[in-house]
Coordinates of C-alpha atoms in Angstrom, one line a residue:
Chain I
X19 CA 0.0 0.0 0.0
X20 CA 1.6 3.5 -0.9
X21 CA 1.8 5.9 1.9
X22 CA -0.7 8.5 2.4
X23 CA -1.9 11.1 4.9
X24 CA -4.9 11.2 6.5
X25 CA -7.3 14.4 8.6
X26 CA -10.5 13.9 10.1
X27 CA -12.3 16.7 8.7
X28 CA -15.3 18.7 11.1
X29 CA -17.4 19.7 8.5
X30 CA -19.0 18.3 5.1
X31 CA -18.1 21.7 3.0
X32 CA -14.7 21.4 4.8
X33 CA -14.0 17.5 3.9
X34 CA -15.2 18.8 -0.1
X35 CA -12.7 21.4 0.1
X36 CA -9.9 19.2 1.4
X37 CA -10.4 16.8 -1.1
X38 CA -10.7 19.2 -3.8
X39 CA -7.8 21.1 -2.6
X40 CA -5.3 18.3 -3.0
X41 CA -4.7 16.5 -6.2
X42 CA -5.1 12.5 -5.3
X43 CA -6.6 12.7 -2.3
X44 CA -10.3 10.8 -1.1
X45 CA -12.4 10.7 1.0
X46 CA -12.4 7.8 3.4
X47 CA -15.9 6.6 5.0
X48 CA -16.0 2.2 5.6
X49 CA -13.1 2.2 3.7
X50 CA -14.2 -1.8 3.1
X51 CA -13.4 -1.0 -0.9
X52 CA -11.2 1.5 -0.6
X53 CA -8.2 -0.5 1.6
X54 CA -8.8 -3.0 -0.5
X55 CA -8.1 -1.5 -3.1
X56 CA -5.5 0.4 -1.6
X57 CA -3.7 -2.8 -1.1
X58 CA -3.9 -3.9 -4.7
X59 CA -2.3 -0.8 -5.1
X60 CA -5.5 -0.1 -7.8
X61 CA -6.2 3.1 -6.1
X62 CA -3.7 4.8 -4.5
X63 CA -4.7 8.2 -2.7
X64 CA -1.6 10.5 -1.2
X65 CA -4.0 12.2 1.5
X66 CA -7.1 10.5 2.9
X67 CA -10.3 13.2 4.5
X68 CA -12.3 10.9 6.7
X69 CA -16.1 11.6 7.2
X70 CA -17.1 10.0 9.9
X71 CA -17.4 13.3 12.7
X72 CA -19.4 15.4 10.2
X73 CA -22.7 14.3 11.8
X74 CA -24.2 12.6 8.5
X75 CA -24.5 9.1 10.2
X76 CA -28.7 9.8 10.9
X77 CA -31.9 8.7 9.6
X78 CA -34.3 11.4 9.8
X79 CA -37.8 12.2 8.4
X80 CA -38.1 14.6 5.3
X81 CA -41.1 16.9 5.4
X82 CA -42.4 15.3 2.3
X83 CA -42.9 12.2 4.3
X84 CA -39.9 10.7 2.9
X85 CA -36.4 9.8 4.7
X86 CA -33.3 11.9 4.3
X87 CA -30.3 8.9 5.0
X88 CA -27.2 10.4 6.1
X89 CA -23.9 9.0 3.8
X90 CA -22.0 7.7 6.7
X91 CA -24.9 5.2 8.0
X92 CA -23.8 1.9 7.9
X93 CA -25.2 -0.7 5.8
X94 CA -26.4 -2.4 8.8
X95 CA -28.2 0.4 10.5
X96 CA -30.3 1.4 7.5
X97 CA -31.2 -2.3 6.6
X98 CA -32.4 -2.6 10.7
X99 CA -34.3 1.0 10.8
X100 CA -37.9 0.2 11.4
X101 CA -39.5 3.1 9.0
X102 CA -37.0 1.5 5.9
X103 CA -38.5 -2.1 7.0
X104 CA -41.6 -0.6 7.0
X105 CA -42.2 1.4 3.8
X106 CA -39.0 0.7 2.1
X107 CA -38.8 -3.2 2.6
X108 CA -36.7 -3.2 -0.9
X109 CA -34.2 -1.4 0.4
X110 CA -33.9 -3.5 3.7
X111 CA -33.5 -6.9 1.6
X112 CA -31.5 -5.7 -1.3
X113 CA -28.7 -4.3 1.7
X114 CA -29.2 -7.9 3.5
X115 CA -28.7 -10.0 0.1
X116 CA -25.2 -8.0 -0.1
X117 CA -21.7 -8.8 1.2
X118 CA -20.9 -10.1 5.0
X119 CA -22.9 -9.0 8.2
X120 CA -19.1 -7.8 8.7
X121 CA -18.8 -5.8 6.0
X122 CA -22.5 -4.5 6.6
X123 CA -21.8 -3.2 9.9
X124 CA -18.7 -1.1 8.3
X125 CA -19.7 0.1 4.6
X126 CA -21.5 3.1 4.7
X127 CA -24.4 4.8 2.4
X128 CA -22.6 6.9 0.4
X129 CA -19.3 4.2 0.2
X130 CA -22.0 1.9 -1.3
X131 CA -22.9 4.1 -4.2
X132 CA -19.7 4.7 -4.8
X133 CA -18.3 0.8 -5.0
X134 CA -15.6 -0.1 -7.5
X135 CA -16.6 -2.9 -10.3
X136 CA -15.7 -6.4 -9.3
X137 CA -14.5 -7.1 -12.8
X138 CA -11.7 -9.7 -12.7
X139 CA -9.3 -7.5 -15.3
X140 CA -10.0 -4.5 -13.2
X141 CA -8.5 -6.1 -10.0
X142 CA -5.7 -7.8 -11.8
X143 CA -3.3 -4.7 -12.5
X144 CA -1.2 -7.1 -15.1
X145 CA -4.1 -7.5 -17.5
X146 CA -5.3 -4.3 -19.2
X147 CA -8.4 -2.0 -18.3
X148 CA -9.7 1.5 -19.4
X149 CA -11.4 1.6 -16.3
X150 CA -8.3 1.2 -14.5
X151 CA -5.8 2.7 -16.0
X152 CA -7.6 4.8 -19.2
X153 CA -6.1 3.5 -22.9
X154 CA -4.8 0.5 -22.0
X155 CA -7.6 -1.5 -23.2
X156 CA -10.3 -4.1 -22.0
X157 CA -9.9 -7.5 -21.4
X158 CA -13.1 -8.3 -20.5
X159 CA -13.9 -8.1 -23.6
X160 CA -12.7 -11.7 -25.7
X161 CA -11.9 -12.9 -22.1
X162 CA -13.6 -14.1 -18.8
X163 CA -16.8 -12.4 -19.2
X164 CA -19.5 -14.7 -17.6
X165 CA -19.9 -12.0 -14.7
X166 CA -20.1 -8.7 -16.8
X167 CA -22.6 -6.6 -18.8
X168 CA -25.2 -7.7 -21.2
X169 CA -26.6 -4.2 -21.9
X170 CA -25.6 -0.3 -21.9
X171 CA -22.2 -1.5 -22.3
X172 CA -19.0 0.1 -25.1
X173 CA -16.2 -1.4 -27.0
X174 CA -13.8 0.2 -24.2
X175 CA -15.6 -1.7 -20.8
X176 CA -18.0 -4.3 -20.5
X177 CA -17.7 -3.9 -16.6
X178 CA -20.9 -3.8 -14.0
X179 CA -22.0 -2.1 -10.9
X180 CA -21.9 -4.5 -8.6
X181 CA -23.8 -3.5 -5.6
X182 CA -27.2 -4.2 -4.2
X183 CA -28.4 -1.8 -2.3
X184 CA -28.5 1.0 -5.2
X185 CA -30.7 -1.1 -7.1
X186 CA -33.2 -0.3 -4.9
X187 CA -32.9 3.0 -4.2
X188 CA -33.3 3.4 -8.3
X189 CA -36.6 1.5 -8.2
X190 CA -37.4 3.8 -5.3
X191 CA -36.1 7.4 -7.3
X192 CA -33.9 8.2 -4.3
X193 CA -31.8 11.3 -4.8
X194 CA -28.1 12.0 -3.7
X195 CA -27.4 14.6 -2.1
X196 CA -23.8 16.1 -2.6
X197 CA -21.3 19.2 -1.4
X198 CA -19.1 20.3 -4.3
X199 CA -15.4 21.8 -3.4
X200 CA -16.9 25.3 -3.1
X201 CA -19.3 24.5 -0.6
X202 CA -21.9 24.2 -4.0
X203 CA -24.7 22.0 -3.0
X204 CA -26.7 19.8 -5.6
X205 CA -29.5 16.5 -5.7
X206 CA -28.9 14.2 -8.8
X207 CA -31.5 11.8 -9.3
X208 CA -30.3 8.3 -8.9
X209 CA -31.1 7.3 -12.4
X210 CA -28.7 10.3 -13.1
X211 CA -26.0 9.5 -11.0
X212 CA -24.4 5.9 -12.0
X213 CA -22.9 6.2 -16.0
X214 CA -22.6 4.0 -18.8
X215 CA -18.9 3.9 -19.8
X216 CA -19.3 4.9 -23.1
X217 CA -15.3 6.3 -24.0
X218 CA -14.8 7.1 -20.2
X219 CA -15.2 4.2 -18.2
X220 CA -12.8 5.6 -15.6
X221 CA -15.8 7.7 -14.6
X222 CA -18.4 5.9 -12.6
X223 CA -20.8 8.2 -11.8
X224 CA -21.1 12.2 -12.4
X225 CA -19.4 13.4 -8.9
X226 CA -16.9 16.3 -9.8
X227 CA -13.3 16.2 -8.0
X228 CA -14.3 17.1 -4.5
X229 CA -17.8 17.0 -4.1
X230 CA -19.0 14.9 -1.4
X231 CA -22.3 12.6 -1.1
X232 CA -24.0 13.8 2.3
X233 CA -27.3 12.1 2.1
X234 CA -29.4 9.6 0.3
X235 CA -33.2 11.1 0.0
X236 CA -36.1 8.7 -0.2
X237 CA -39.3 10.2 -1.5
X238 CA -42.6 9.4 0.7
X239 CA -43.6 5.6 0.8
X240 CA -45.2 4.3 -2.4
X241 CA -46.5 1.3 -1.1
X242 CA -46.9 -2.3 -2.6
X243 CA -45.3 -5.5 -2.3
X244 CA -40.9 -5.4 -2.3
X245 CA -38.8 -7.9 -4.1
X246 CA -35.1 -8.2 -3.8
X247 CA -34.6 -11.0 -5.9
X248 CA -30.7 -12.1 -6.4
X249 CA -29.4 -15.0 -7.9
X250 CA -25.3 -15.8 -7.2
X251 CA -23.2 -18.4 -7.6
X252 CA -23.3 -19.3 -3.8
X253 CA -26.7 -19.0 -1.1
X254 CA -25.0 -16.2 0.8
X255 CA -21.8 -13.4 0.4
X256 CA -21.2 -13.1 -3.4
X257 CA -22.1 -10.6 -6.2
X258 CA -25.1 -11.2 -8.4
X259 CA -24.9 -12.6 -12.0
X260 CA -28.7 -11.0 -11.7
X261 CA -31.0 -9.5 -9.3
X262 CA -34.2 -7.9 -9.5
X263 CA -35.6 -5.0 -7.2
X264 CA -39.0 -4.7 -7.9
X265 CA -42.4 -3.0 -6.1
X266 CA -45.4 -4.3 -7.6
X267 CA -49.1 -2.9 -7.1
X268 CA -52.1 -4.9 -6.2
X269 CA -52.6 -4.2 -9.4
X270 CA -50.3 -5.6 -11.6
X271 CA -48.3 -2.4 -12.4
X272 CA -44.6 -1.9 -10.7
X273 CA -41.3 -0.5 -11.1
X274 CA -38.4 -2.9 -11.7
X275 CA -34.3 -2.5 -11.5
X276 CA -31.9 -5.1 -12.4
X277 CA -28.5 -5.4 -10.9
X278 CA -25.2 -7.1 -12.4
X279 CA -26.2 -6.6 -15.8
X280 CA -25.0 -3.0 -16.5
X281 CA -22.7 -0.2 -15.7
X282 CA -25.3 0.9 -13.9
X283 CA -28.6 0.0 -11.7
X284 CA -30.6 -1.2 -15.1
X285 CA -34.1 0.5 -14.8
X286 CA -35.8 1.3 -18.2
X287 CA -39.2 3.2 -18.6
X288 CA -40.7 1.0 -21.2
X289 CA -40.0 -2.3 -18.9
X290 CA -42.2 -0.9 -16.0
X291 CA -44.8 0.0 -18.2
X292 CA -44.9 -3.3 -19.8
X293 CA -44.6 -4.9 -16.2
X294 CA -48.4 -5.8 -15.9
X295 CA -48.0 -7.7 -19.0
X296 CA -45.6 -10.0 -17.9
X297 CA -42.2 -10.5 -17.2
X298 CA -41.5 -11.7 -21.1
X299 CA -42.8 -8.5 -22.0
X300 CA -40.7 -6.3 -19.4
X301 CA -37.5 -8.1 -19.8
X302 CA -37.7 -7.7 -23.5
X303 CA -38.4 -4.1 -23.0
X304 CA -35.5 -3.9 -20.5
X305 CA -33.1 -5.9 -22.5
X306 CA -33.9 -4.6 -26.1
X307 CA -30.7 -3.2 -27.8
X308 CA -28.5 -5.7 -24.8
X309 CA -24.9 -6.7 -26.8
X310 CA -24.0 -9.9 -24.4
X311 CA -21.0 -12.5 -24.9
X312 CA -21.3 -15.4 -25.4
X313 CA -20.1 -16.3 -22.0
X314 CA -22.7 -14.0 -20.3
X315 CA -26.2 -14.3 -23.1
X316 CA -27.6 -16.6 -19.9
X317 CA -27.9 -13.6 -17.5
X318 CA -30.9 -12.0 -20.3
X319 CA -32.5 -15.2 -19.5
X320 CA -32.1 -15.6 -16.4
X321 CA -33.1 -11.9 -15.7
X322 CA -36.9 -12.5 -17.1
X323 CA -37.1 -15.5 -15.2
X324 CA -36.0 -14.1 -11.4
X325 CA -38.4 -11.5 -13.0
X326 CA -41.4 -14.2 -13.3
X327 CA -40.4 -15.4 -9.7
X328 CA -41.2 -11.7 -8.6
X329 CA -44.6 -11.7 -10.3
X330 CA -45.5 -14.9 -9.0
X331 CA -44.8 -13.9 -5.6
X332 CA -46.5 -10.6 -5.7
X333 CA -49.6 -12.6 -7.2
X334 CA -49.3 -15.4 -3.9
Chain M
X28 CA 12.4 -16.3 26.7
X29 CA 8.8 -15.6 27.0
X30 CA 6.8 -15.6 23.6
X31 CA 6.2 -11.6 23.5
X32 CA 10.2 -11.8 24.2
X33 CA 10.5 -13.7 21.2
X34 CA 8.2 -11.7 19.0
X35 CA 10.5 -8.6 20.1
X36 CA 13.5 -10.0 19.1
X37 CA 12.5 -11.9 15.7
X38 CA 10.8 -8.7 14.6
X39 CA 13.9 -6.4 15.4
X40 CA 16.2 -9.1 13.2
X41 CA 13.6 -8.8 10.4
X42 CA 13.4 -5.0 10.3
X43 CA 17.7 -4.8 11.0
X44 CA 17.6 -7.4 7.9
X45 CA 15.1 -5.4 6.1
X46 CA 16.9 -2.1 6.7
X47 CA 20.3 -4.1 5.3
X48 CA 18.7 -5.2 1.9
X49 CA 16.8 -1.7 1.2
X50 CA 20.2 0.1 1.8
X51 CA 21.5 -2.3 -1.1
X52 CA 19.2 -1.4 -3.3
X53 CA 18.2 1.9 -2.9
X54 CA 21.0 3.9 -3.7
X55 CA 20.3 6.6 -5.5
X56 CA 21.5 7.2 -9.3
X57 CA 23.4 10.6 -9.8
X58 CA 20.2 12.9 -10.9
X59 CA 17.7 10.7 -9.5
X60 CA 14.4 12.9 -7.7
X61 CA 15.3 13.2 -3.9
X62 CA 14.2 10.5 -1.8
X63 CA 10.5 11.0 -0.6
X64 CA 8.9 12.0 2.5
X65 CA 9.1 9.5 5.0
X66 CA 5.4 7.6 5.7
X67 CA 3.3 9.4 7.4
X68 CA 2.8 8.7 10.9
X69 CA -0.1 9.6 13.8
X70 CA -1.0 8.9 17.3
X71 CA -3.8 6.3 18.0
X72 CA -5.6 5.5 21.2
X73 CA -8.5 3.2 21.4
X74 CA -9.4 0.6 24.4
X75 CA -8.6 -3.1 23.7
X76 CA -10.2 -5.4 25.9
X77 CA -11.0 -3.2 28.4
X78 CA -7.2 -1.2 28.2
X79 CA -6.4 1.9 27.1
X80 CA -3.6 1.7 24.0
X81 CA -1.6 4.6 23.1
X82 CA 0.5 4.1 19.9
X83 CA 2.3 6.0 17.3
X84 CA 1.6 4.0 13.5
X85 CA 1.9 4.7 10.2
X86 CA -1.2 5.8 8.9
X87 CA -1.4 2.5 6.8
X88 CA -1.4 0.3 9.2
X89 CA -4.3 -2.0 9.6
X90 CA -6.5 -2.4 13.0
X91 CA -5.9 -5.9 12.4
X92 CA -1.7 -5.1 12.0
X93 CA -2.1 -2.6 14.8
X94 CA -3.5 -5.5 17.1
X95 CA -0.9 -8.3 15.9
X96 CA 2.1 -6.6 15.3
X97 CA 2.0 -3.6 17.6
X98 CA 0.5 -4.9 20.4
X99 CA 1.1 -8.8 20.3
X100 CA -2.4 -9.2 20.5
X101 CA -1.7 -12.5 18.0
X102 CA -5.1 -14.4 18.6
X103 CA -7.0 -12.0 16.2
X104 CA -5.6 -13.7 12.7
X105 CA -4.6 -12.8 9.1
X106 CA -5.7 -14.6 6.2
X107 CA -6.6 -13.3 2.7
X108 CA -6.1 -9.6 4.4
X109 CA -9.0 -8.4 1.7
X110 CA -12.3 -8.8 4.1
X111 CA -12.9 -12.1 2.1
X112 CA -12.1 -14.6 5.1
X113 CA -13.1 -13.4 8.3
X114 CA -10.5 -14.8 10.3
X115 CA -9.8 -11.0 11.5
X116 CA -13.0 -10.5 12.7
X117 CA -13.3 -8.2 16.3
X118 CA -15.9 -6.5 17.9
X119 CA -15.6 -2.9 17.4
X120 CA -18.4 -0.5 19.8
X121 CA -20.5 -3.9 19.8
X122 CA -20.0 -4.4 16.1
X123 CA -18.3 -7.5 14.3
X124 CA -16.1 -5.7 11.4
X125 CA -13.1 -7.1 9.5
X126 CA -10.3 -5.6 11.2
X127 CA -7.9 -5.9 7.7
X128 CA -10.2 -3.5 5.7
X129 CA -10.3 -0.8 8.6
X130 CA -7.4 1.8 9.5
X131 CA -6.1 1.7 12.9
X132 CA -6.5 5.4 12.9
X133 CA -10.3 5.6 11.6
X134 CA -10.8 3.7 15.7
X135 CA -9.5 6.8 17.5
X136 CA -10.8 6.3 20.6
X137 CA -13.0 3.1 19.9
X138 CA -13.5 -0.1 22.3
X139 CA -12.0 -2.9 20.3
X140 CA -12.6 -6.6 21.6
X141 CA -10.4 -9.4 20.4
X142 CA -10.8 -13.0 20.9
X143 CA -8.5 -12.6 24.1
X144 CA -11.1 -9.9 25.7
X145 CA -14.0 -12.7 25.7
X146 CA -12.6 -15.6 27.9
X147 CA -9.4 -16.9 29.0
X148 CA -8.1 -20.5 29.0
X149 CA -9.2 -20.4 32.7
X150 CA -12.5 -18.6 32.1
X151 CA -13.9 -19.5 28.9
X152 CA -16.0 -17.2 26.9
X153 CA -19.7 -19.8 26.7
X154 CA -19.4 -19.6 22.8
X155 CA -15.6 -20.6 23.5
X156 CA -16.3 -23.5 25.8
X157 CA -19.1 -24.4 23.3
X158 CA -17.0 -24.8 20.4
X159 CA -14.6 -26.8 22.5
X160 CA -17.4 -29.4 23.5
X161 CA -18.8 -29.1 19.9
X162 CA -15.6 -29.8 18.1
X163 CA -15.8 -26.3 15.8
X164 CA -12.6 -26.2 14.4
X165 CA -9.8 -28.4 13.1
X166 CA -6.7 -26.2 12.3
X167 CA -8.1 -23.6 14.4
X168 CA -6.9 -20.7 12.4
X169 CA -10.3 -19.4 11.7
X170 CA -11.8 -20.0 14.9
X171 CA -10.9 -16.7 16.8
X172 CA -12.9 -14.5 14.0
X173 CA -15.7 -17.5 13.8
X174 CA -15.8 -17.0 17.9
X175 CA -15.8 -13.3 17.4
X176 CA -18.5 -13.6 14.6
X177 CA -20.6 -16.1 16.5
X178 CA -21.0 -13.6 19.6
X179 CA -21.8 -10.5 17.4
X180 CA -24.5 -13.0 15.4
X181 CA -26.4 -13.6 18.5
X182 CA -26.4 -10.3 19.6
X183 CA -27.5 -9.1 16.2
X184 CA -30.6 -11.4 16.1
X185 CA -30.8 -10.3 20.3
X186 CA -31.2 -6.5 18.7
X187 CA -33.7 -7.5 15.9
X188 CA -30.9 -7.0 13.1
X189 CA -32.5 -8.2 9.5
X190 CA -31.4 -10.7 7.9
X191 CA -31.7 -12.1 4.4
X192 CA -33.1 -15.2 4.8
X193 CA -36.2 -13.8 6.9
X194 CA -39.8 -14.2 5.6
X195 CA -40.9 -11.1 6.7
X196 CA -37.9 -8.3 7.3
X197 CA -40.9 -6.3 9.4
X198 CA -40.5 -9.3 11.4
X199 CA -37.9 -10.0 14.5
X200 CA -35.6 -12.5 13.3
X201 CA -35.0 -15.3 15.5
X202 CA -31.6 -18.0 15.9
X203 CA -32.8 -20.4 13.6
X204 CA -29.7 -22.7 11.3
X205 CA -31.1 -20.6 8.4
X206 CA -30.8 -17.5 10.0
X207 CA -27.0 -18.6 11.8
X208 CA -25.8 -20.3 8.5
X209 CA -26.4 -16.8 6.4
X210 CA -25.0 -14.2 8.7
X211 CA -21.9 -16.8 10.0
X212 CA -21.5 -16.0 5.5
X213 CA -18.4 -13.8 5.9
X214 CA -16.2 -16.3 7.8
X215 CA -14.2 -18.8 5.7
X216 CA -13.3 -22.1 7.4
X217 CA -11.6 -24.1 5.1
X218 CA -11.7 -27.5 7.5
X219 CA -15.3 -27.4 6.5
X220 CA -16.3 -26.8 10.1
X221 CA -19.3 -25.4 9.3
X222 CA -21.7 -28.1 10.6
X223 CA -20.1 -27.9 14.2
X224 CA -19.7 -24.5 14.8
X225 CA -23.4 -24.3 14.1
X226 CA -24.4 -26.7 16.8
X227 CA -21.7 -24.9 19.1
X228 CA -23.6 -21.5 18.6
X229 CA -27.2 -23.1 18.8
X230 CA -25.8 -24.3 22.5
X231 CA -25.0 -21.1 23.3
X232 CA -28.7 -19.4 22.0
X233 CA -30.8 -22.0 23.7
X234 CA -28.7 -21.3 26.7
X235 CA -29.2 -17.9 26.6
X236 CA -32.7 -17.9 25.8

């Protein structure tokens, strides 16, 4: 690991302006991805701004009936709060389907957002990556691809987002709330916030250099019945090859987002509207334009049928 | 020569050793940029089984290397040092975490228990004595974090902590197998153990209940 400094900054506009003051340096919140990165030498900040004394690690109530989730609450304490289990079930299982109770109790909110790809060439600094190191190429693609992206992806990364608990909060339009370097404030919707790759697949997601996540917003509960359905290679602690986070109405109708297929959660208008129809109809909607491998076709499969397991439970 | 004696003196050899080999090889080129800063070091202090621990570390270091290799507190183990394994588990503030993905300086001022904080070889911890009588280990290198896991999992279904395998998350979970099999997930026993530590941990919930 390369040697870096670290502060604990006081305040959410001063942790922005320390990291956008200093070229190469991060913020540090669970730091579960981030060491290990660290270690793997893939990222290698020179100063590290800790958040957690800025007072963001609270659930409170918005006063549009919603929940405002501070960044540095831990995966485990917004999966156990009784108003998420409540009214934003979706959220609580999609959080419990991820990663270790270890790992739960010390990722954060905003750290989750912001976690790395899992693609094998990404972690393996011999082979190359554009995500990694920009120009160098992809591997993925013509290699080990059975875990990567069927759809939204570019010839310069096939990688996917591989958390669960985003996936919900873009079937619930949560918003991220963010401090830029200049003490600037700004919401991005969710849907907004993760990218495709495109010819930049070093980006992730749209935050500037600098600007902070301080909250998750939820808007007020929208009822129905919550899915978090994820299907891995083992029953418990690994990454999706699919998942579906879905809330469907009494009446048929529903939002749906589906994880480990893209560079981002995978939510697409036409699928929800076609969601009372069935889930051949919304996975074709969902999946239409999808360039898989040949190694990974089985995940556009196996996304409408999870899918049909939703809709059969929401019907039980 | 006691065995903290012993860790003293090999780990002096290694860094004299250490210190020998980098002087070999690190001498500079005429030209060559100046050498750089040295690491960067801070004060820590956090409470480790029950004691108050001032040290000085490099702000790299690991709570799991801050516990092993700065304070001999060798129980606590190392094994794929990437929060894969779980052998490094401790409770931190009442919380398991994997002590290799956490800096020692992100725990200023934090209580910290290792597997030498819950029980002694004269005072057993009850999940301790439990995976004794249950047989739930065979090499033993994963037990300390699979201890350290197994008392943070009862307390988390004692608190009403979701899980994944519940029905109804609205729902308080209660120590089923299901419900102990998914959250023991994060810790690795390669002896295959599993089935044993299991019945160790359901001693210790029926016990308690």
């Amino acid at each position: 690991m390369k040697s870096s400094t670290y502060e604990r900054a006081r305040t959410p506009a001063e942790a922005a302006a320390a990291v956008g003051r200093q070229q190469g340096a991060k913020f540090l919140a669970g730091g579960t991805n981030l060491l290990d990165l660290m270690k793997l030498e893939i990222e290698t900040p020179t100063h590290l701004v800790d958040i957690q004394d800025l007072g963001l690690d609270r659930i409170e109530k918005t006063k549009e009936g919603g929940l405002r989730i501070g960044a540095f609450v831990s995966n485990t304490a917004l999966s156990a709060d009784a108003r998420v289990r409540r009214d934003y079930a979706v959220l609580t299982r999609a959080i419990q389907a991820g990663a270790s109770g270890q790992l739960r109790n010390k990722a954060t909110t905003a750290g989750n957002l912001l976690q790395r790809t899992r693609c094998p060439y990404f972690y393996d600094p011999n082979m190359p990556c554009n995500k990694r190191k920009p120009g160098s190429g992809c591997a993925a693609i013509g290699g080990y691809s059975r875990q990567l992206a069927v759809v939204g992806s570019s010839d310069k990364c096939i990688a996917t987002y591989p958390g669960d608990m985003a996936q919900a909060m873009r079937v619930l339009d949560a918003t991220v709330e963010t401090v830029k370097a200049d003490g600037a404030t700004r919401a991005i919707p969710i849907a907004d916030f993760h990218r495709l790759p495109g010819d930049q697949p070093e980006k992730d997601n749209v935050l500037e250099a600098g600007e902070l996540i301080t909250a998750v917003t939820l808007p007020k509960p929208i009822g129905g019945k919550h899915f978090y359905q994820k299907v891995r290679d083992r029953a418990s602690y690994a990454f999706a090859l699919v998942s579906v986070a879905a809330v469907i109405q009494r009446d048929g109708s529903g939002r749906v987002s589906f994880g480990g297929v893209a560079h981002k959660p995978w939510r697409v208008a036409e699928a929800d509207a076609a969601l009372s129809l069935g889930a051949k109809a919304a996975a074709e909607r969902a999946f239409a334009g999808a360039t898989p491998t040949e190694d990974n076709r089985y995940k556009i499969t196996l996304a409408e049928r999870a899918l049909a397991s939703v809709i059969d439970q929401a019907k039980a | 020569m006691s065995l903290k004696a012993d860790l003293e003196m090999s780990r002096r050899g290694v860094l004299v050793g250490g210190t020998a080999v980098a002087a070999l090889t690190t001498v500079p080129a005429e030209g060559q940029a100046p050498r750089p800063a040295p690491p960067a070091a801070m004060p820590v202090s956090l409470e480790v089984n029950g004691k108050r621990q001032t040290l000085e570390l490099d702000t790299r270091t690991t709570l799991l290397d801050a516990l092993r290799e700065h304070l001999k507190l060798t129980g606590t183990k190392k094994g794929c040092d990437h929060g894969q394994c779980g052998a490094c588990t401790v409770i931190v503030n009442g919380e398991r975490i994997n002590s290799c993905l956490s800096l020692a300086v992100q725990h200023q001022g934090d209580k910290v228990t290792t597997i030498e904080g819950l029980g002694s070889p004269d005072k057993l911890h009850p999940m301790q004595a439990a995976f004794v009588k249950h047989d739930g280990y065979q090499c033993g290198y994963c037990t300390p974090g699979q201890i350290c896991s197994a008392v943070a999992v009862l307390d988390e279904i004692k608190r009403g902590v979701p899980s994944h395998v519940q029905a109804d998350v609205g729902k308080r979970p209660t120590a089923s197998n299901a419900e102990m099999r998914e959250r023991m997930s994060g810790n690795i026993c390669r002896c295959g153990a599993y089935s044993n530590i299991l019945d160790a941990m359901t001693e210790v919930a029926g016990a308690r209940a």
